[in-house]
PDB file of C-alpha atoms in Angstrom:
ATOM      1  CA  MET A 541     107.834-104.078-193.059  1.00  0.00           C
ATOM      2  CA  ALA A 542     109.186-100.736-191.973  1.00  0.00           C
ATOM      3  CA  TRP A 543     112.512-102.699-191.322  1.00  0.00           C
ATOM      4  CA  ALA A 544     115.024-100.074-191.520  1.00  0.00           C
ATOM      5  CA  LYS A 545     112.974 -98.339-188.585  1.00  0.00           C
ATOM      6  CA  VAL A 546     111.238 -99.286-185.483  1.00  0.00           C
ATOM      7  CA  LYS A 547     110.995-103.052-186.779  1.00  0.00           C
ATOM      8  CA  LEU A 548     114.741-103.234-187.785  1.00  0.00           C
ATOM      9  CA  ALA A 549     116.587-105.938-185.534  1.00  0.00           C
ATOM     10  CA  LEU A 550     119.573-106.789-187.580  1.00  0.00           C
ATOM     11  CA  LEU A 551     122.375-108.343-185.359  1.00  0.00           C
ATOM     12  CA  VAL A 552     125.731-106.541-186.406  1.00  0.00           C
ATOM     13  CA  GLY A 553     128.760-107.785-184.526  1.00  0.00           C
ATOM     14  CA  ALA A 554     128.004-108.272-180.770  1.00  0.00           C
ATOM     15  CA  ILE A 555     125.331-105.636-180.300  1.00  0.00           C
ATOM     16  CA  LEU A 556     122.228-103.951-182.051  1.00  0.00           C
ATOM     17  CA  ILE A 557     122.121-100.013-181.603  1.00  0.00           C
ATOM     18  CA  ILE A 558     118.720 -98.435-182.226  1.00  0.00           C
ATOM     19  CA  VAL A 559     118.380 -94.663-181.308  1.00  0.00           C
ATOM     20  CA  SER A 560     115.346 -93.563-180.875  1.00  0.00           C
ATOM     21  CA  GLY A 561     114.732 -80.032-195.321  1.00  0.00           C
ATOM     22  CA  THR A 562     118.391 -80.271-196.714  1.00  0.00           C
ATOM     23  CA  ALA A 563     119.516 -80.508-200.126  1.00  0.00           C
ATOM     24  CA  VAL A 564     121.248 -83.770-200.893  1.00  0.00           C
ATOM     25  CA  VAL A 565     125.126 -83.785-201.151  1.00  0.00           C
ATOM     26  CA  ALA A 566     126.392 -87.073-202.870  1.00  0.00           C
ATOM     27  CA  VAL A 567     130.140 -87.905-202.293  1.00  0.00           C
ATOM     28  CA  ASN A 568     132.371 -90.619-203.032  1.00  0.00           C
ATOM     29  CA  GLU A 569     135.071 -89.581-200.553  1.00  0.00           C
ATOM     30  CA  VAL A 570     135.057 -87.294-197.639  1.00  0.00           C
ATOM     31  CA  CYS A 571     138.222 -85.694-198.087  1.00  0.00           C
ATOM     32  CA  ASN A 572     139.183 -84.019-194.643  1.00  0.00           C
ATOM     33  CA  PRO A 573     140.200 -87.207-192.568  1.00  0.00           C
ATOM     34  CA  ILE A 574     139.071 -85.447-189.276  1.00  0.00           C
ATOM     35  CA  ARG A 575     135.773 -84.474-190.682  1.00  0.00           C
ATOM     36  CA  ASP A 576     135.432 -88.310-192.190  1.00  0.00           C
ATOM     37  CA  LYS A 577     136.353 -89.863-188.507  1.00  0.00           C
ATOM     38  CA  THR A 578     133.543 -87.424-186.893  1.00  0.00           C
ATOM     39  CA  ILE A 579     130.706 -88.406-189.074  1.00  0.00           C
ATOM     40  CA  TRP A 580     131.410 -92.066-188.683  1.00  0.00           C
ATOM     41  CA  THR A 581     131.737 -91.931-185.309  1.00  0.00           C
ATOM     42  CA  ALA A 582     129.101 -89.293-184.184  1.00  0.00           C
ATOM     43  CA  LYS A 583     126.703 -90.145-181.692  1.00  0.00           C
ATOM     44  CA  SER A 584     124.033 -88.466-183.301  1.00  0.00           C
ATOM     45  CA  LEU A 585     123.281 -88.463-186.941  1.00  0.00           C
ATOM     46  CA  TYR A 586     121.582 -85.046-186.479  1.00  0.00           C
ATOM     47  CA  SER A 587     125.028 -83.320-185.829  1.00  0.00           C
ATOM     48  CA  VAL A 588     126.331 -84.657-189.222  1.00  0.00           C
ATOM     49  CA  PRO A 589     125.788 -82.533-192.411  1.00  0.00           C
ATOM     50  CA  PRO A 590     123.572 -83.271-195.055  1.00  0.00           C
ATOM     51  CA  LEU A 591     125.453 -86.345-196.863  1.00  0.00           C
ATOM     52  CA  VAL A 592     125.073 -89.265-198.903  1.00  0.00           C
ATOM     53  CA  VAL A 593     127.638 -91.898-199.046  1.00  0.00           C
ATOM     54  CA  VAL A 594     128.095 -95.230-200.524  1.00  0.00           C
ATOM     55  CA  ARG A 595     131.704 -96.718-200.682  1.00  0.00           C
ATOM     56  CA  PRO A 596     133.777 -99.512-200.096  1.00  0.00           C
ATOM     57  CA  THR A 597     134.860 -99.710-196.446  1.00  0.00           C
ATOM     58  CA  LYS A 598     137.710 -97.609-195.012  1.00  0.00           C
ATOM     59  CA  LEU A 599     136.819 -98.339-191.480  1.00  0.00           C
ATOM     60  CA  GLU A 600     137.911-101.153-189.225  1.00  0.00           C
ATOM     61  CA  THR A 601     134.668-101.454-186.939  1.00  0.00           C
ATOM     62  CA  THR A 602     131.075-102.806-187.773  1.00  0.00           C
ATOM     63  CA  GLU A 603     128.259-100.929-186.726  1.00  0.00           C
ATOM     64  CA  TYR A 604     124.607-100.261-187.891  1.00  0.00           C
ATOM     65  CA  PHE A 605     123.152 -97.247-186.371  1.00  0.00           C
ATOM     66  CA  VAL A 606     119.837 -95.579-187.058  1.00  0.00           C
ATOM     67  CA  CYS A 607     118.563 -92.221-185.674  1.00  0.00           C
ATOM     68  CA  GLU A 608     114.964 -91.284-185.459  1.00  0.00           C
ATOM     69  CA  GLU A 609     113.487 -88.072-184.074  1.00  0.00           C
ATOM     70  CA  ARG A 610     110.073 -86.665-184.783  1.00  0.00           C
ATOM     71  CA  GLY A 611     109.897 -84.034-187.114  1.00  0.00           C
ATOM     72  CA  LEU A 612     113.638 -84.432-188.111  1.00  0.00           C
ATOM     73  CA  GLY A 613     113.379 -87.527-190.394  1.00  0.00           C
ATOM     74  CA  THR A 614     115.491 -90.878-190.155  1.00  0.00           C
ATOM     75  CA  ARG A 615     118.993 -90.985-190.707  1.00  0.00           C
ATOM     76  CA  TYR A 616     121.046 -94.084-191.392  1.00  0.00           C
ATOM     77  CA  ARG A 617     125.049 -95.197-191.219  1.00  0.00           C
ATOM     78  CA  GLY A 618     126.431 -98.246-191.720  1.00  0.00           C
ATOM     79  CA  ARG A 619     130.381 -98.976-191.274  1.00  0.00           C
ATOM     80  CA  LYS A 620     132.135-102.447-192.677  1.00  0.00           C
ATOM     81  CA  LEU A 621     128.899-104.168-193.700  1.00  0.00           C
ATOM     82  CA  PRO A 622     127.805-106.472-196.730  1.00  0.00           C
ATOM     83  CA  ILE A 623     126.097-104.721-199.665  1.00  0.00           C
ATOM     84  CA  THR A 624     122.878-106.431-198.527  1.00  0.00           C
ATOM     85  CA  PHE A 625     122.645-103.950-195.387  1.00  0.00           C
ATOM     86  CA  ALA A 626     122.858-100.923-197.513  1.00  0.00           C
ATOM     87  CA  LEU A 627     120.156-102.187-199.752  1.00  0.00           C
ATOM     88  CA  ALA A 628     118.080-103.593-196.928  1.00  0.00           C
ATOM     89  CA  THR A 629     118.274 -99.707-195.632  1.00  0.00           C
ATOM     90  CA  ALA A 630     117.475 -98.158-199.053  1.00  0.00           C
ATOM     91  CA  TYR A 631     114.686-100.294-199.996  1.00  0.00           C
ATOM     92  CA  ASP A 632     113.109-101.046-196.326  1.00  0.00           C
ATOM     93  CA  PHE A 633     113.756-104.815-196.685  1.00  0.00           C
ATOM     94  CA  SER A 634     115.187-107.454-194.425  1.00  0.00           C
ATOM     95  CA  PRO A 635     118.838-108.249-195.375  1.00  0.00           C
ATOM     96  CA  TYR A 636     117.755-111.712-195.580  1.00  0.00           C
ATOM     97  CA  ARG A 637     115.107-111.109-197.964  1.00  0.00           C
ATOM     98  CA  ILE A 638     117.479-109.793-200.656  1.00  0.00           C
ATOM     99  CA  VAL A 639     118.487-112.078-203.866  1.00  0.00           C
ATOM    100  CA  PHE A 640     120.842-111.078-206.796  1.00  0.00           C
ATOM    101  CA  SER A 641     120.117-111.886-210.441  1.00  0.00           C
ATOM    102  CA  GLU A 642     123.748-111.911-210.978  1.00  0.00           C
ATOM    103  CA  ALA A 643     126.902-112.431-208.801  1.00  0.00           C
ATOM    104  CA  PRO A 644     126.467-110.119-205.777  1.00  0.00           C
ATOM    105  CA  LEU A 645     129.123-107.683-204.701  1.00  0.00           C
ATOM    106  CA  THR A 646     131.689-109.057-202.102  1.00  0.00           C
ATOM    107  CA  GLY A 647     133.573-107.325-199.642  1.00  0.00           C
ATOM    108  CA  SER A 648     132.392-104.651-197.156  1.00  0.00           C
ATOM    109  CA  PHE A 649     130.876-101.339-197.547  1.00  0.00           C
ATOM    110  CA  ASP A 650     130.205 -97.980-195.738  1.00  0.00           C
ATOM    111  CA  PHE A 651     127.164 -96.201-196.135  1.00  0.00           C
ATOM    112  CA  LEU A 652     125.739 -92.927-194.580  1.00  0.00           C
ATOM    113  CA  ALA A 653     122.348 -91.141-195.435  1.00  0.00           C
ATOM    114  CA  THR A 654     121.677 -87.882-193.264  1.00  0.00           C
ATOM    115  CA  VAL A 655     119.471 -86.212-195.506  1.00  0.00           C
ATOM    116  CA  THR A 656     115.539 -85.546-196.055  1.00  0.00           C
ATOM    117  CA  ASN A 657     114.122 -88.723-197.565  1.00  0.00           C
ATOM    118  CA  ALA A 658     117.292 -90.643-196.478  1.00  0.00           C
ATOM    119  CA  GLN A 659     115.977 -93.947-197.743  1.00  0.00           C
ATOM    120  CA  GLN A 660     115.263 -92.696-201.715  1.00  0.00           C
ATOM    121  CA  ALA A 661     118.370 -90.698-201.456  1.00  0.00           C
ATOM    122  CA  LEU A 662     120.465 -93.858-200.790  1.00  0.00           C
ATOM    123  CA  ARG A 663     118.677 -95.919-203.386  1.00  0.00           C
ATOM    124  CA  THR A 664     119.637 -93.222-205.693  1.00  0.00           C
ATOM    125  CA  GLU A 665     123.399 -93.190-204.630  1.00  0.00           C
ATOM    126  CA  ILE A 666     123.490 -96.923-204.605  1.00  0.00           C
ATOM    127  CA  HIS A 667     122.447 -96.952-208.430  1.00  0.00           C
ATOM    128  CA  HIS A 668     124.673 -94.066-209.104  1.00  0.00           C
ATOM    129  CA  GLN A 669     128.122 -95.584-207.465  1.00  0.00           C
ATOM    130  CA  LEU A 670     127.377 -99.245-207.955  1.00  0.00           C
ATOM    131  CA  ASN A 671     124.788 -99.627-210.609  1.00  0.00           C
ATOM    132  CA  LEU A 672     122.454-101.696-209.061  1.00  0.00           C
ATOM    133  CA  VAL A 673     118.488-101.342-208.715  1.00  0.00           C
ATOM    134  CA  GLY A 674     116.138-103.484-206.667  1.00  0.00           C
ATOM    135  CA  GLN A 675     112.504-104.644-207.374  1.00  0.00           C
ATOM    136  CA  SER A 676     110.465-106.438-205.110  1.00  0.00           C
ATOM    137  CA  GLU A 677     108.875-109.738-206.562  1.00  0.00           C
ATOM    138  CA  MET A 678     107.239-112.814-204.827  1.00  0.00           C
ATOM    139  CA  ARG A 679     109.811-115.682-204.530  1.00  0.00           C
ATOM    140  CA  THR A 680     109.295-119.463-202.995  1.00  0.00           C
ATOM    141  CA  THR A 681     112.231-119.731-200.707  1.00  0.00           C
ATOM    142  CA  ASN A 682     113.074-121.628-197.600  1.00  0.00           C
ATOM    143  CA  CYS A 683     111.799-120.092-194.263  1.00  0.00           C
ATOM    144  CA  LEU A 684     111.081-120.522-190.883  1.00  0.00           C
ATOM    145  CA  ILE A 685     107.597-120.411-189.322  1.00  0.00           C
ATOM    146  CA  LEU A 686     107.270-118.988-185.703  1.00  0.00           C
ATOM    147  CA  GLN A 687     104.173-120.589-183.918  1.00  0.00           C
ATOM    148  CA  VAL A 688     102.894-121.489-180.259  1.00  0.00           C
ATOM    149  CA  ASN A 689     104.080-124.818-178.878  1.00  0.00           C
ATOM    150  CA  GLN A 690     102.553-124.125-175.505  1.00  0.00           C
ATOM    151  CA  ARG A 691     100.573-121.169-173.469  1.00  0.00           C
ATOM    152  CA  ASN A 692     101.786-119.316-170.363  1.00  0.00           C
ATOM    153  CA  ALA A 693     105.535-119.474-171.076  1.00  0.00           C
ATOM    154  CA  PRO A 694     107.872-117.928-168.380  1.00  0.00           C
ATOM    155  CA  GLY A 695     109.477-115.540-170.524  1.00  0.00           C
ATOM    156  CA  LEU A 696     106.309-113.550-171.413  1.00  0.00           C
ATOM    157  CA  LYS A 697     105.533-110.904-169.126  1.00  0.00           C
ATOM    158  CA  PRO A 698     102.424-108.436-169.420  1.00  0.00           C
ATOM    159  CA  PRO A 699     103.777-105.220-171.010  1.00  0.00           C
ATOM    160  CA  LYS A 700     104.868-102.462-168.746  1.00  0.00           C
ATOM    161  CA  LYS A 701     106.942-100.169-170.557  1.00  0.00           C
ATOM    162  CA  HIS A 702     106.712 -98.144-173.783  1.00  0.00           C
ATOM    163  CA  SER A 703     108.071-100.036-176.835  1.00  0.00           C
ATOM    164  CA  ASN A 704     111.971-100.878-177.069  1.00  0.00           C
ATOM    165  CA  THR A 705     114.098-103.468-178.217  1.00  0.00           C
ATOM    166  CA  LEU A 706     117.763-104.795-177.277  1.00  0.00           C
ATOM    167  CA  VAL A 707     119.693-107.411-178.857  1.00  0.00           C
ATOM    168  CA  LEU A 708     122.943-108.566-177.646  1.00  0.00           C
ATOM    169  CA  GLU A 709     125.221-111.617-178.690  1.00  0.00           C
ATOM    170  CA  ASP A 710     122.922-113.962-176.892  1.00  0.00           C
ATOM    171  CA  GLU A 711     119.891-112.162-175.371  1.00  0.00           C
ATOM    172  CA  ALA A 712     117.169-110.078-176.708  1.00  0.00           C
ATOM    173  CA  VAL A 713     114.680-107.937-174.581  1.00  0.00           C
ATOM    174  CA  LEU A 714     111.561-106.614-176.129  1.00  0.00           C
ATOM    175  CA  SER A 715     109.738-104.292-174.226  1.00  0.00           C
ATOM    176  CA  SER A 716     105.514-104.102-175.291  1.00  0.00           C
ATOM    177  CA  HIS A 717     106.296-105.864-178.643  1.00  0.00           C
ATOM    178  CA  SER A 718     104.247-108.515-180.517  1.00  0.00           C
ATOM    179  CA  PHE A 719     105.589-111.938-181.876  1.00  0.00           C
ATOM    180  CA  GLU A 720     105.897-110.176-185.052  1.00  0.00           C
ATOM    181  CA  LYS A 721     108.756-108.372-183.824  1.00  0.00           C
ATOM    182  CA  LEU A 722     110.348-111.436-182.135  1.00  0.00           C
ATOM    183  CA  ALA A 723     109.992-113.174-185.594  1.00  0.00           C
ATOM    184  CA  ASN A 724     111.942-110.059-186.910  1.00  0.00           C
ATOM    185  CA  VAL A 725     114.926-110.468-184.287  1.00  0.00           C
ATOM    186  CA  LEU A 726     114.993-114.303-184.977  1.00  0.00           C
ATOM    187  CA  GLU A 727     115.343-113.693-188.845  1.00  0.00           C
ATOM    188  CA  SER A 728     118.328-111.297-187.944  1.00  0.00           C
ATOM    189  CA  ILE A 729     120.170-114.048-185.504  1.00  0.00           C
ATOM    190  CA  LEU A 730     119.226-116.964-187.742  1.00  0.00           C
ATOM    191  CA  GLU A 731     120.019-115.133-191.009  1.00  0.00           C
ATOM    192  CA  GLN A 732     117.021-116.462-193.025  1.00  0.00           C
ATOM    193  CA  PRO A 733     113.163-115.183-193.559  1.00  0.00           C
ATOM    194  CA  VAL A 734     111.100-116.027-190.370  1.00  0.00           C
ATOM    195  CA  ILE A 735     107.228-115.789-190.447  1.00  0.00           C
ATOM    196  CA  ASP A 736     104.853-115.082-187.529  1.00  0.00           C
ATOM    197  CA  ARG A 737     102.289-117.565-187.708  1.00  0.00           C
ATOM    198  CA  THR A 738     101.446-117.510-184.005  1.00  0.00           C
ATOM    199  CA  LYS A 739      97.951-115.686-184.558  1.00  0.00           C
ATOM    200  CA  THR A 740      98.044-113.217-181.937  1.00  0.00           C
ATOM    201  CA  GLN A 741      98.688-109.225-181.851  1.00  0.00           C
ATOM    202  CA  GLU A 742      98.943-109.229-178.122  1.00  0.00           C
ATOM    203  CA  LYS A 743     102.148-107.392-176.812  1.00  0.00           C
ATOM    204  CA  PHE A 744     104.294-108.704-174.204  1.00  0.00           C
ATOM    205  CA  ASP A 745     107.462-107.729-172.345  1.00  0.00           C
ATOM    206  CA  ILE A 746     109.915-110.602-173.816  1.00  0.00           C
ATOM    207  CA  THR A 747     113.125-111.627-172.409  1.00  0.00           C
ATOM    208  CA  PHE A 748     114.769-114.429-174.711  1.00  0.00           C
ATOM    209  CA  LYS A 749     118.336-116.000-174.349  1.00  0.00           C
ATOM    210  CA  TRP A 750     120.217-118.304-176.583  1.00  0.00           C
ATOM    211  CA  SER A 751     123.640-120.001-176.934  1.00  0.00           C
ATOM    212  CA  ALA A 752     125.820-117.423-179.247  1.00  0.00           C
ATOM    213  CA  GLN A 753     127.946-120.603-179.810  1.00  0.00           C
ATOM    214  CA  ASP A 754     125.067-122.941-181.046  1.00  0.00           C
ATOM    215  CA  LYS A 755     122.554-121.062-183.070  1.00  0.00           C
ATOM    216  CA  SER A 756     121.134-124.263-184.792  1.00  0.00           C
ATOM    217  CA  LEU A 757     117.347-124.645-185.306  1.00  0.00           C
ATOM    218  CA  GLU A 758     117.511-127.317-182.736  1.00  0.00           C
ATOM    219  CA  SER A 759     119.332-125.317-180.040  1.00  0.00           C
ATOM    220  CA  MET A 760     117.128-122.381-180.994  1.00  0.00           C
ATOM    221  CA  ASN A 761     113.727-124.254-180.681  1.00  0.00           C
ATOM    222  CA  ARG A 762     114.625-125.728-177.328  1.00  0.00           C
ATOM    223  CA  ALA A 763     115.624-122.296-175.814  1.00  0.00           C
ATOM    224  CA  LEU A 764     112.278-120.842-177.493  1.00  0.00           C
ATOM    225  CA  ARG A 765     110.135-123.604-176.216  1.00  0.00           C
ATOM    226  CA  ASP A 766     111.527-123.506-172.874  1.00  0.00           C
ATOM    227  CA  GLN A 767     111.176-119.672-172.187  1.00  0.00           C
ATOM    228  CA  LEU A 768     108.870-118.473-174.610  1.00  0.00           C
ATOM    229  CA  GLY A 769     106.443-121.408-175.350  1.00  0.00           C
ATOM    230  CA  LEU A 770     107.366-120.981-179.120  1.00  0.00           C
ATOM    231  CA  GLU A 771     108.780-122.623-181.708  1.00  0.00           C
ATOM    232  CA  LEU A 772     110.395-122.484-185.693  1.00  0.00           C
ATOM    233  CA  VAL A 773     109.051-124.975-188.351  1.00  0.00           C
ATOM    234  CA  PRO A 774     110.946-124.994-191.345  1.00  0.00           C
ATOM    235  CA  SER A 775     108.727-124.096-194.610  1.00  0.00           C
ATOM    236  CA  ARG A 776     108.927-123.388-197.998  1.00  0.00           C
ATOM    237  CA  GLU A 777     106.701-120.158-199.009  1.00  0.00           C
ATOM    238  CA  PRO A 778     105.917-117.598-201.568  1.00  0.00           C
ATOM    239  CA  ILE A 779     107.683-114.481-199.863  1.00  0.00           C
ATOM    240  CA  LYS A 780     108.188-110.980-200.996  1.00  0.00           C
ATOM    241  CA  MET A 781     111.731-110.608-201.846  1.00  0.00           C
ATOM    242  CA  LEU A 782     114.084-107.796-202.930  1.00  0.00           C
ATOM    243  CA  VAL A 783     115.506-108.840-206.413  1.00  0.00           C
ATOM    244  CA  VAL A 784     118.672-106.783-207.054  1.00  0.00           C
ATOM    245  CA  LYS A 785     119.569-106.416-210.746  1.00  0.00           C
ATOM    246  CA  ILE A 786     122.558-104.359-212.467  1.00  0.00           C
ATOM    247  CA  ALA A 787     120.798-101.372-214.066  1.00  0.00           C
ATOM    248  CA  ARG A 788     120.741-101.647-217.810  1.00  0.00           C
TER     249      ARG A 788
END
């Protein structure tokens, strides 16, 4: 699952932002406050020097930002987020498929990776700064199964555009995507693993709206059935999880 790239659907605050060879410079602090403000607010991460930063947050606003451009690699920035989001980016996992072998770090963190092989560099920096390492393991855990409830739902249209994703506080617009992508979006909304069992790889233009005030399973299923002819069924299944441990 290329979670931190095209399939990433992390609902951070009110809005999701996805924007479609250098040496690593790892830093604990960016000393120049003007430069610090620039790197944490730049609209393109390709204008930011090659850096890898992981630190307790010094910023007031929450953001998850990904830049991906052919030939230039993918770059990542997170502001005022739980450490699970930095780990999810570094190890290419959903933040909702991460467990800790010991008590997890609390508080919020900023992270930045604007180098070649950014995810590997971020893993190294998390190890260096926080003494944390992750390893994938199969764990039996609570999850939701996305399955078909009825066919020919009104919210599913034949694809007309190139693949694109926009996730807001109470609406998702997916252009030319399969239900697997929708499962990723639902996982971010409900903050627990969602597995696609619709048994179709067909792509659609999907518009899905829900109540930002009521994200209970009952409310989400009502919206899914009415708009997309789908439903979520609680289950408990073996799932590949990222197990995070303190390095010994």
